[in-house]
Coordinates of C-alpha atoms (C1' of nucleotides) in Angstrom, one line a residue:
Chain A
M152 CA 0.0 0.0 0.0
E153 CA 1.2 3.5 -0.8
N154 CA 1.1 6.6 1.2
K155 CA -1.6 8.2 -0.9
T156 CA -3.7 5.0 -0.9
A157 CA -3.5 4.9 2.8
V158 CA -4.6 8.5 3.1
I159 CA -7.6 7.8 0.9
T160 CA -8.5 4.8 3.1
L161 CA -8.1 6.7 6.3
S162 CA -10.0 9.7 5.0
A163 CA -12.8 7.4 4.1
L164 CA -13.1 6.4 7.7
A165 CA -12.2 9.7 9.3
Q166 CA -15.7 11.3 9.2
E167 CA -18.6 10.8 11.6
S168 CA -21.2 9.8 9.0
R169 CA -18.9 7.4 7.2
L170 CA -17.6 5.9 10.4
S171 CA -21.2 5.2 11.4
I172 CA -21.9 3.7 8.0
F173 CA -18.8 1.5 8.2
R174 CA -19.5 0.2 11.6
T175 CA -23.1 -0.5 10.7
L176 CA -21.9 -2.6 7.8
V177 CA -19.3 -4.4 9.9
Q178 CA -22.0 -5.4 12.4
V179 CA -24.5 -6.5 9.8
G180 CA -21.9 -8.8 8.2
P181 CA -21.0 -9.9 4.7
D182 CA -24.6 -9.8 3.3
G183 CA -24.6 -6.1 3.7
M184 CA -27.5 -3.7 3.9
A185 CA -29.5 -1.8 1.3
A186 CA -28.8 1.9 0.8
G187 CA -32.3 2.9 1.9
K188 CA -32.0 0.9 5.1
I189 CA -28.6 2.4 5.9
S190 CA -30.1 5.8 5.5
E191 CA -32.9 4.8 7.8
T192 CA -30.6 3.2 10.4
T193 CA -28.1 6.0 10.5
G194 CA -30.4 9.0 9.9
I195 CA -28.3 10.2 7.0
P196 CA -30.4 11.7 4.1
P197 CA -30.2 9.6 0.9
S198 CA -28.2 12.2 -1.1
S199 CA -25.7 12.6 1.7
L200 CA -25.5 8.9 2.1
S201 CA -24.9 8.4 -1.6
F202 CA -22.0 11.0 -1.5
H203 CA -20.4 9.1 1.4
L204 CA -20.9 5.6 0.0
K205 CA -19.2 6.8 -3.2
E206 CA -16.2 7.9 -1.3
M207 CA -16.0 4.7 0.6
T208 CA -16.3 2.7 -2.6
Y209 CA -13.5 4.7 -4.2
A210 CA -11.4 3.9 -1.1
N211 CA -12.4 0.3 -1.6
L212 CA -13.7 0.1 1.9
V213 CA -17.1 -1.2 0.9
N214 CA -18.4 -3.6 -1.8
S215 CA -21.8 -3.3 -3.4
R216 CA -24.1 -5.6 -5.3
Q217 CA -27.5 -5.1 -6.9
E218 CA -30.4 -7.2 -5.9
S219 CA -33.7 -6.4 -7.5
R220 CA -34.2 -2.6 -7.0
Y221 CA -31.9 -2.5 -4.0
I222 CA -28.2 -2.0 -3.8
Y223 CA -26.6 -3.8 -0.9
Y224 CA -23.4 -2.4 0.6
S225 CA -21.0 -4.4 2.7
A226 CA -17.7 -3.8 4.6
N227 CA -14.4 -4.8 3.0
F228 CA -12.0 -5.8 5.7
K229 CA -9.1 -6.8 3.5
V230 CA -8.2 -3.2 2.8
M231 CA -8.4 -2.4 6.5
N232 CA -6.0 -5.1 7.4
E233 CA -3.6 -3.9 4.7
L234 CA -3.8 -0.5 6.2
L235 CA -2.8 -1.6 9.6
G236 CA 0.2 -3.4 8.0
F237 CA 1.2 -0.3 6.3
L238 CA 1.0 1.8 9.4
T239 CA 3.3 -0.5 11.4
E240 CA 5.7 -1.2 8.5
N241 CA 9.4 -1.1 9.4
C242 CA 8.6 -0.3 13.0
C243 CA 11.8 0.6 14.9
A244 CA 13.7 0.1 11.7
G245 CA 13.0 -3.7 12.1
V246 CA 14.6 -4.1 15.5
P247 CA 12.2 -5.6 18.1
C248 CA 11.9 -3.1 20.8
G249 CA 9.8 -5.0 23.4
I250 CA 8.4 -1.8 24.9
E251 CA 4.8 -2.0 26.3
S252 CA 2.2 -0.5 24.1
H253 CA 4.5 -0.2 21.2
C254 CA 4.2 -1.9 17.8
C255 CA 7.0 -4.3 18.1
D256 CA 5.2 -6.1 21.0
E257 CA 3.4 -8.1 18.4
K258 CA 6.6 -9.5 16.9
A259 CA 8.5 -9.9 20.1
Chain B
M252 CA -13.3 4.0 22.4
E253 CA -16.1 6.2 21.2
N254 CA -17.2 7.1 17.7
K255 CA -16.0 10.7 18.1
T256 CA -12.6 9.6 19.6
A257 CA -12.1 7.3 16.7
V258 CA -12.9 10.0 14.2
I259 CA -10.3 12.2 15.9
T260 CA -7.7 9.4 15.8
L261 CA -8.4 8.6 12.1
S262 CA -8.4 12.3 11.1
A263 CA -5.0 12.6 12.7
L264 CA -3.7 10.0 10.3
A265 CA -5.8 10.8 7.2
Q266 CA -3.6 13.6 5.9
E267 CA -0.4 13.2 3.8
S268 CA 1.8 15.3 6.0
R269 CA 0.7 13.7 9.2
L270 CA 0.9 10.2 7.8
S271 CA 4.5 10.9 6.8
I272 CA 5.2 12.2 10.2
F273 CA 3.6 9.2 11.9
R274 CA 5.4 6.7 9.7
T275 CA 8.7 8.4 10.3
L276 CA 8.1 8.2 14.0
V277 CA 7.1 4.5 13.8
Q278 CA 10.3 3.7 12.0
V279 CA 12.6 5.7 14.3
G280 CA 11.2 3.8 17.4
P281 CA 10.4 4.8 21.0
D282 CA 13.2 7.3 21.5
G283 CA 11.5 9.5 18.9
M284 CA 12.9 12.4 16.9
A285 CA 13.3 16.1 17.6
A286 CA 10.8 18.4 15.8
G287 CA 13.5 20.1 13.8
K288 CA 14.8 16.8 12.5
I289 CA 11.3 15.7 11.6
S290 CA 10.9 18.9 9.6
E291 CA 14.2 18.2 7.9
T292 CA 13.4 14.6 7.2
T293 CA 9.9 15.1 5.8
G294 CA 10.4 18.5 4.2
I295 CA 7.5 20.1 6.1
P296 CA 8.2 23.7 7.2
P297 CA 8.4 24.1 11.0
S298 CA 5.2 26.1 11.4
S299 CA 3.2 23.5 9.4
L300 CA 4.9 20.7 11.3
S301 CA 3.9 22.3 14.6
F302 CA 0.3 22.6 13.5
H303 CA 0.2 18.9 12.6
L304 CA 2.1 17.7 15.7
K305 CA -0.5 19.5 17.8
E306 CA -3.3 17.7 16.1
M307 CA -1.5 14.4 16.5
T308 CA -0.9 15.1 20.2
Y309 CA -4.5 16.0 20.7
A310 CA -5.5 12.7 19.1
N311 CA -3.0 11.0 21.4
L312 CA -1.1 9.5 18.5
V313 CA 2.2 10.9 19.5
N314 CA 4.0 11.5 22.8
S315 CA 6.6 14.2 23.4
R316 CA 9.3 14.9 25.8
Q317 CA 11.7 17.8 26.2
E318 CA 15.4 17.2 26.2
S319 CA 17.6 20.3 26.4
R320 CA 16.3 22.7 23.8
Y321 CA 14.8 19.9 21.7
I322 CA 11.4 18.4 21.9
Y323 CA 11.3 14.7 20.9
Y324 CA 8.2 13.2 19.4
S325 CA 7.4 9.5 19.3
A326 CA 4.6 7.3 18.0
N327 CA 1.9 5.9 20.4
F328 CA 0.8 2.5 19.2
K329 CA -1.6 1.8 22.1
V330 CA -4.2 4.1 20.6
M331 CA -3.8 2.7 17.2
N332 CA -4.5 -0.8 18.4
E333 CA -7.5 0.4 20.3
L334 CA -8.7 2.0 17.1
L335 CA -8.5 -1.3 15.2
G336 CA -10.5 -3.0 18.0
F337 CA -13.1 -0.4 17.7
L338 CA -13.5 -0.7 14.0
T339 CA -14.0 -4.5 14.1
E340 CA -16.2 -4.4 17.2
N341 CA -19.3 -6.6 17.1
C342 CA -18.4 -7.8 13.6
C343 CA -21.3 -9.8 12.1
A344 CA -23.2 -9.2 15.3
G345 CA -20.7 -11.5 17.0
V346 CA -21.4 -14.6 14.9
P347 CA -18.2 -16.0 13.4
C348 CA -18.6 -15.8 9.6
G349 CA -15.5 -17.5 8.3
I350 CA -15.5 -15.6 5.1
E351 CA -12.1 -14.9 3.5
S352 CA -10.9 -11.3 3.8
H353 CA -13.5 -10.6 6.4
C354 CA -13.1 -9.5 10.0
C355 CA -14.2 -12.7 11.6
D356 CA -11.3 -14.5 10.1
E357 CA -9.2 -13.5 13.1
K358 CA -11.6 -15.1 15.6
A359 CA -12.4 -18.2 13.6
Chain C
dT50 C1' 21.7 38.9 31.9
dC51 C1' 22.3 38.3 27.0
dC52 C1' 22.4 35.5 23.0
dA53 C1' 21.5 31.8 19.9
dT54 C1' 18.4 28.7 18.3
dA55 C1' 14.3 25.2 18.7
dT56 C1' 9.6 25.4 18.7
dT57 C1' 5.1 27.4 18.7
dT58 C1' 1.5 30.9 17.9
dC59 C1' -0.8 34.1 14.9
dA60 C1' -3.4 35.5 11.0
dA61 C1' -5.1 35.5 6.6
dG62 C1' -5.6 33.3 2.5
dA63 C1' -6.1 29.1 -0.3
dA64 C1' -7.8 24.6 -0.7
dT65 C1' -10.8 20.8 0.2
dA66 C1' -14.8 18.6 2.0
dA67 C1' -19.8 18.1 3.7
dT68 C1' -24.7 19.0 3.2
dT69 C1' -29.0 18.6 1.0
dG70 C1' -33.3 19.6 -1.9
dA71 C1' -34.6 18.9 -6.4
dA72 C1' -34.1 16.7 -10.7
dA73 C1' -32.4 12.7 -13.2
dT74 C1' -31.4 7.9 -13.7
dG75 C1' -32.3 3.0 -13.5
dA76 C1' -34.6 -1.4 -12.5
dA77 C1' -38.6 -4.3 -12.3
dG78 C1' -43.3 -5.4 -12.1
dA79 C1' -48.1 -4.6 -14.1
Chain D
dT2 C1' -44.9 0.6 -22.3
dC3 C1' -46.0 2.9 -18.2
dT4 C1' -45.6 3.3 -13.3
dT5 C1' -43.3 3.0 -9.1
dC6 C1' -39.7 3.8 -6.2
dA7 C1' -34.5 3.1 -4.9
dT8 C1' -30.6 5.4 -5.7
dT9 C1' -27.5 8.8 -7.7
dT10 C1' -26.2 13.2 -9.7
dC11 C1' -26.3 18.1 -9.7
dA12 C1' -25.4 22.6 -8.0
dA13 C1' -24.9 26.0 -4.7
dT14 C1' -24.0 26.9 -0.1
dT15 C1' -21.7 26.3 4.1
dA16 C1' -18.1 24.5 6.9
dT17 C1' -13.7 22.8 7.9
dT18 C1' -8.9 22.2 7.2
dC19 C1' -4.2 23.3 5.4
dT20 C1' -0.4 26.3 4.6
dT21 C1' 3.3 29.3 5.8
dG22 C1' 6.0 33.7 6.8
dA23 C1' 6.6 36.6 10.5
dA24 C1' 6.5 37.3 15.3
dA25 C1' 6.5 35.5 19.9
dT26 C1' 8.0 32.2 23.3
dA27 C1' 11.1 29.2 25.6
dT28 C1' 15.5 26.9 26.8
dG29 C1' 20.2 26.6 28.1
dG30 C1' 24.8 28.1 27.6
dA31 C1' 28.2 32.0 27.8

DNA sequence: TCCATATTTCAAGAATAATTGAAATGAAGA
DNA sequence: TCTTCATTTCAATTATTCTTGAAATATGGA
């Protein structure tokens, strides 16, 4: 993952409406939720929701599929896991540090 | 972690300058780096850097300590790990889903 | 105290992002 | 085809964030 990609992914999460949408989709699981229902659940008006879903789609944070007249959106965790890897990359220049609450804990 | 706290943390990372700063601090390890050196390394002018470091401090993403005339900044991973936990919280309403590239992988 | 220098604050402008009603688009059943 | 309704696009406004030089502040050595 590149720096710019990571910024796009993070920006897609760093907004109250979008974070609510994302968490709603995480909790509902892989089948996802129709746009209208997301609007209802989160209280975000359809046009605002559409704007945010577009951003999240661009960031590859959500997947969508059409089913009859509904469009179901679901969370994409692959990208989020990649993001975490990117953030901790080359921690302490690769030398395990063993300090509590620091990234290298996980490798130590 | 609360929704608003998470947005603050994510916003602190979702910006090119700040992401560069953070990654620089991750790679340099727990001793951190003096502000002037960060400015030099990243090419961000001192006043811009100060603005961003303040945001990151507010988000609790970096720690700082004074040493002589220098102020050393270092990355705080505890908060980042909390953030990941928050994002995957109650995934699939707690029911392991076993789907590839989905959050419940980690628990399954 | 006085100086050198590391860092922060200030202020104003520039850039980017969010909001939402109304109109347009698209899909599927009658 | 016509109608219905779920979703998206448009457009204009509003809000927020970023940027940076210059000035202020803070630290420690001389």
